[in-house]
CSV table of C-alpha atoms in Angstrom, one decimal:
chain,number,residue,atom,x,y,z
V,1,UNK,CA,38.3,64.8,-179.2
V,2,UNK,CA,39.2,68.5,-180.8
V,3,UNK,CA,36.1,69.0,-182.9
V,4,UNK,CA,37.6,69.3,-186.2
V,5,UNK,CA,41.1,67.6,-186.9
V,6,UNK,CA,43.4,67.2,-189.4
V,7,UNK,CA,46.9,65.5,-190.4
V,8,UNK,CA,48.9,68.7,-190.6
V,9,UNK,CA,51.6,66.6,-193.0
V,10,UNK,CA,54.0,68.0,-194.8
V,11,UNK,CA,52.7,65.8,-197.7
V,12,UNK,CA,55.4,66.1,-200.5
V,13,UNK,CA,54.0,64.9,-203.3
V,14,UNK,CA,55.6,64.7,-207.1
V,15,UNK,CA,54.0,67.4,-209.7
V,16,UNK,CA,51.0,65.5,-211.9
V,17,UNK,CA,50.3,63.2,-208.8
V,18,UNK,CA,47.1,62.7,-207.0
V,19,UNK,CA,46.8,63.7,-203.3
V,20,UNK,CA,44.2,63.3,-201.1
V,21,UNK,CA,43.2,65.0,-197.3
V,22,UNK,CA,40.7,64.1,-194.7
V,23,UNK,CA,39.2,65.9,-191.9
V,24,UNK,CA,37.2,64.4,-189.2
V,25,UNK,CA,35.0,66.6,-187.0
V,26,UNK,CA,33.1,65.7,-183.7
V,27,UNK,CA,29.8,67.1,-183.8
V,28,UNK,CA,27.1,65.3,-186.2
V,29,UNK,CA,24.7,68.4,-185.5
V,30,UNK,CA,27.6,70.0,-187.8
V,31,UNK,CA,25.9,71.9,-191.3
V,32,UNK,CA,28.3,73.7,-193.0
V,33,UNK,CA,31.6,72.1,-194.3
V,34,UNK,CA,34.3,74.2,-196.5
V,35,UNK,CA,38.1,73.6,-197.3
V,36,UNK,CA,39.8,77.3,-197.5
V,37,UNK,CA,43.4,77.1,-199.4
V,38,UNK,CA,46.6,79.6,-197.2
V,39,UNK,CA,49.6,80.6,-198.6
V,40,UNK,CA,52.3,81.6,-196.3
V,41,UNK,CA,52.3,84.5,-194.8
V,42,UNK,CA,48.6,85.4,-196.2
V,43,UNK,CA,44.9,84.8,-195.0
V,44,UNK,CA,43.3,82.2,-195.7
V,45,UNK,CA,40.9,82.0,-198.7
V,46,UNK,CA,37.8,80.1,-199.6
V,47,UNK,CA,38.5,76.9,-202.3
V,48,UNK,CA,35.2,75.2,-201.9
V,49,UNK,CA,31.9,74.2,-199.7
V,50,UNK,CA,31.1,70.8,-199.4
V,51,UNK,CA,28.1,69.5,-200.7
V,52,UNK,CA,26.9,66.2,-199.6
V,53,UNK,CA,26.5,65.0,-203.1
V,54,UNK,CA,30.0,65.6,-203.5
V,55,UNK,CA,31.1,68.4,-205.8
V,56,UNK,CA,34.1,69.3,-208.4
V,57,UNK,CA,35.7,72.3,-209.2
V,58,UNK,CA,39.1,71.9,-211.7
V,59,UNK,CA,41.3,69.4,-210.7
V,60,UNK,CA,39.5,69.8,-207.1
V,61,UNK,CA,37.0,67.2,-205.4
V,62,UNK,CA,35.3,67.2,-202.4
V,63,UNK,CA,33.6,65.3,-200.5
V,64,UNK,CA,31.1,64.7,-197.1
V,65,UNK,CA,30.3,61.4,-195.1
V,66,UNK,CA,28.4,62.1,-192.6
V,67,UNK,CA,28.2,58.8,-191.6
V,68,UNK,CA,31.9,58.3,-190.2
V,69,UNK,CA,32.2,61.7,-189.6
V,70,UNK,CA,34.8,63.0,-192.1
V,71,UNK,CA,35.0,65.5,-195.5
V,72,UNK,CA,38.3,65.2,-198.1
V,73,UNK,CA,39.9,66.8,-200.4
V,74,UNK,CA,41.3,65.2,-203.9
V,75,UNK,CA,43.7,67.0,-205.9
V,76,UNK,CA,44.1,65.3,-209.3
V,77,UNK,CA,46.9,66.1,-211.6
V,78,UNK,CA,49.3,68.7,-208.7
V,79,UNK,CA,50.7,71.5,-209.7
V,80,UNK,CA,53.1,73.4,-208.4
V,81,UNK,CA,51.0,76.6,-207.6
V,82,UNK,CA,49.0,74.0,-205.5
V,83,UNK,CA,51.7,73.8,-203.1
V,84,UNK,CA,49.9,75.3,-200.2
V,85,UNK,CA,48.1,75.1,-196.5
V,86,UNK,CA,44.9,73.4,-196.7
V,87,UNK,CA,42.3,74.3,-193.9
V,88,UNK,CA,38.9,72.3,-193.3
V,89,UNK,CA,36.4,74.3,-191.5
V,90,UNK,CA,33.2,73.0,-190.1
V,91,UNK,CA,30.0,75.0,-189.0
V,92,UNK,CA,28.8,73.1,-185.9
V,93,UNK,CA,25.6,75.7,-186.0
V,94,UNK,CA,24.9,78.6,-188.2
V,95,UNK,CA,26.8,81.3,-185.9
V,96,UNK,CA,30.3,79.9,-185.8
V,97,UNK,CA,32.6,78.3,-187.9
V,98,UNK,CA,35.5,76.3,-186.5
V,99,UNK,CA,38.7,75.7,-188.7
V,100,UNK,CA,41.6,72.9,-188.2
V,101,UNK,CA,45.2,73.0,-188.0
V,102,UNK,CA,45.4,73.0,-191.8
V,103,UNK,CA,47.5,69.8,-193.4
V,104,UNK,CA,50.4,71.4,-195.3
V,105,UNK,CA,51.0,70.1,-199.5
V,106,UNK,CA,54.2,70.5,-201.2
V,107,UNK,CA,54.6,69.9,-204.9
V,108,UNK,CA,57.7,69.4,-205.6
V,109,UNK,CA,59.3,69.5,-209.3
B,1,UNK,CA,34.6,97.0,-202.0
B,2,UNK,CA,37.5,97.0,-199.5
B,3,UNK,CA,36.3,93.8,-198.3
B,4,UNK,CA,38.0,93.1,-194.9
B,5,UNK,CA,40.3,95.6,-193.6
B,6,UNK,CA,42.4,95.4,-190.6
B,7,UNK,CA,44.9,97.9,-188.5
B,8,UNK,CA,47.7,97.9,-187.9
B,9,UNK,CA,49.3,95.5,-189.9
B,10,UNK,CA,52.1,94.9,-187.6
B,11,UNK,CA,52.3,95.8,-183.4
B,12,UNK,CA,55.0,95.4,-181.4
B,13,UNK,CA,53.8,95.8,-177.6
B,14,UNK,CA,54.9,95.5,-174.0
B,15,UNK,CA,54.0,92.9,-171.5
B,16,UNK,CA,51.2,94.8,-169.9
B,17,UNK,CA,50.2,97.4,-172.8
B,18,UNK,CA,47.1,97.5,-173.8
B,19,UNK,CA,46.0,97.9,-177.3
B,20,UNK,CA,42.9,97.6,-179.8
B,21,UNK,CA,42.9,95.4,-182.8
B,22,UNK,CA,40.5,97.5,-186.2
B,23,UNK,CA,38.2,95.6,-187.9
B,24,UNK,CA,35.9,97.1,-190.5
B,25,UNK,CA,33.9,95.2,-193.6
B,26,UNK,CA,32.2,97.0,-196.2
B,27,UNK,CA,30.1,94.2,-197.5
B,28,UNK,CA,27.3,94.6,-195.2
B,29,UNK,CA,27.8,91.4,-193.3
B,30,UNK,CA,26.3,90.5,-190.3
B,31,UNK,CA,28.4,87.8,-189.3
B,32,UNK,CA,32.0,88.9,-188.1
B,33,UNK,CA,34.5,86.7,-185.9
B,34,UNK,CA,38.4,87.0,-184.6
B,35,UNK,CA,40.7,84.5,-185.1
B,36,UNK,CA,44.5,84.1,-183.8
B,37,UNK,CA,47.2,81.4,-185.9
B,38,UNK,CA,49.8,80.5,-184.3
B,39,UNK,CA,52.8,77.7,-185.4
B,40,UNK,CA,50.6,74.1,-185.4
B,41,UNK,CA,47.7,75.2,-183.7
B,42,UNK,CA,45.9,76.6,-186.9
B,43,UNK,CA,43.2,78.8,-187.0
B,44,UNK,CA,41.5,79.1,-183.3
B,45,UNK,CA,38.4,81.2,-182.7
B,46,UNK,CA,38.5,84.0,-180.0
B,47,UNK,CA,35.0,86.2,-180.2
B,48,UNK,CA,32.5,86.3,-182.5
B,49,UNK,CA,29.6,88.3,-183.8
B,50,UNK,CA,26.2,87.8,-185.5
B,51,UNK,CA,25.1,91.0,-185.6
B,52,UNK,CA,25.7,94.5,-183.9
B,53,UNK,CA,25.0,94.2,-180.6
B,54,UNK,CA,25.6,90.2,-179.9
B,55,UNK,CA,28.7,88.7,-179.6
B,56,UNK,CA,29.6,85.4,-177.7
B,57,UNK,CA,32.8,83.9,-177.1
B,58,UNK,CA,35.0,81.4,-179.3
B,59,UNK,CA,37.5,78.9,-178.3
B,60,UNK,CA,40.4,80.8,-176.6
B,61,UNK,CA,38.5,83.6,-175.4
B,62,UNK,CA,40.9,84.8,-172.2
B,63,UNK,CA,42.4,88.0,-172.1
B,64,UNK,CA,40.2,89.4,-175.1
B,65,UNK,CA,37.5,91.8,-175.2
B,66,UNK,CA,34.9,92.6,-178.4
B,67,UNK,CA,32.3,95.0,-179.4
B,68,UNK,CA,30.0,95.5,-181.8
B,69,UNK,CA,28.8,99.0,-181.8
B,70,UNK,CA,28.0,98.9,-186.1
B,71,UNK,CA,27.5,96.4,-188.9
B,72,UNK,CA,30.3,97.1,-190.5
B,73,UNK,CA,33.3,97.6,-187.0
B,74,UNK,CA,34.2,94.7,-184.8
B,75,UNK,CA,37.2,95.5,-183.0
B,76,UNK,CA,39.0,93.2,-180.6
B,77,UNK,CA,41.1,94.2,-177.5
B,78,UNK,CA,43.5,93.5,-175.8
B,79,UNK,CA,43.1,94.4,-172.0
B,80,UNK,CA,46.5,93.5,-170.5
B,81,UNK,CA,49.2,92.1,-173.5
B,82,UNK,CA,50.8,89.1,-171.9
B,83,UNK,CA,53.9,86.9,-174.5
B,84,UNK,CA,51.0,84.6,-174.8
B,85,UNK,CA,49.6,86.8,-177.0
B,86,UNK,CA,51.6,87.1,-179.6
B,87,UNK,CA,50.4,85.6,-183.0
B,88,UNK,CA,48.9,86.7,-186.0
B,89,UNK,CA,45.5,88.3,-185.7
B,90,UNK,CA,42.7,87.8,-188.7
B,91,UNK,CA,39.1,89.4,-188.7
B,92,UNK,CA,36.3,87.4,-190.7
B,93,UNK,CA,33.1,88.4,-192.3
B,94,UNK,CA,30.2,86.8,-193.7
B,95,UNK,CA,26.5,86.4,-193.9
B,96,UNK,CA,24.4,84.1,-191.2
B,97,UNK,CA,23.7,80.8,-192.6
B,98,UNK,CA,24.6,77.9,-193.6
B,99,UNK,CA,27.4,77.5,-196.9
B,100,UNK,CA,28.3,81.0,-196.4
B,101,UNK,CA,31.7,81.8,-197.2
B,102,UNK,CA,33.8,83.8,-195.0
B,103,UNK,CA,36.1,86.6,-196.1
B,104,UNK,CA,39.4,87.2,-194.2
B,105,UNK,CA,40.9,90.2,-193.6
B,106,UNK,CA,45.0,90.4,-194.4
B,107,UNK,CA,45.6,90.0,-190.8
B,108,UNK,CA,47.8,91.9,-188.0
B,109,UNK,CA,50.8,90.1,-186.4
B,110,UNK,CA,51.4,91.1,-183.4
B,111,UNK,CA,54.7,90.6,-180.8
B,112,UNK,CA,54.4,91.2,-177.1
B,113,UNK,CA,58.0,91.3,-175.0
């Protein structure tokens, strides 16, 4: 099992619609969760840690449950600047962070 | 701040050629790592760093060599450029710990015939 995975997509998903990723990742030991938002051709930036409790930022929520191994994504009201590569990346310890394929979102008009 | 920089910006190279891949952060940051992206294999860690002197390998660390002489240099190199190699290069920074965020440098995409 790769140690962090994701469905790479395409999701195409109508503007003002709700989307929502997963990412499963293998090792429990694992501290450190973050989803970073790429635009083509660009590097990849931060959008926002993961909190266990859950935490919000705009129209973005994310999510941890460690229990079943997985963190999300929910994007609530799309627009179309959201169309974009989303990464997960998890920290399995505190010297090395390990990203997935990135699930690819297009808002379309 | 420059943040993360990275040179060149583009490299075109022959099988064989060797080359070396700049690095450099401005922010202080102890923690510094090398990824390559290639078409549906996302983001894939090749060397990393947590502090000058120390680095350990990543996920796909064949054919790559690091060093890290200073804080703020990690440069990676390539020994012997093979067409496996080609893909697009991006240097990371951040600080040691857990939530840190890390900071990407614009990358270098690189094409070996």
């Amino acid at each position: 099992r790769k140690e962090v995975e994701q469905d790479p997509g395409p999701f195409n998903v109508p503007e003002g619609a709700t989307v929502a990723f997963n990412c499963t990742y293998s090792n429990s030991a694992s501290q450190s969760f973050f989803w970073y938002r790429q635009d083509c051709r660009k590097e990849p930036k931060l959008l926002m840690s993961v909190y266990s409790s859950g935490n919000e930022d705009g129209s973005f929520t994310a999510q941890l449950n460690r229990a079943s191994q997985y963190i999300s994504l929910l994007i609530r009201d799309s627009k179309l600047s959201d169309s974009a590569t989303y990464l997960c990346a998890v920290s399995p310890r505190d010297d090395k962070i390990i990203f997935g394929k990135g699930t690819r979102l297009h808002i379309l008009p | 701040n420059a943040g993360v920089t990275q040179t060149p910006k583009f490299q075109v190279l022959k099988t064989g050629q060797s080359m070396t891949l700049q690095c450099a952060q401005d922010m202080n940051h102890e923690y510094m790592s090398w990824y390559r992206q290639d078409p549906g294999m996302g983001l894939r860690l090749i060397h990393y760093s947590v502090g000058a002197g120390i680095t350990d390998q990543g996920e796909v660390p064949n054919g790559y060599n690091v060093s890290r002489s200073t804080t703020e240099d990690f440069p990676l190199r390539l020994l012997s450029a093979a067409p496996s190699q080609t893909s697009v290069y991006f240097c990371a920074s951040s600080y040691p710990g857990e939530g840190e965020t890390q900071y990407f440098g614009p990358g270098t995409r690189l094409l070996v015939l």
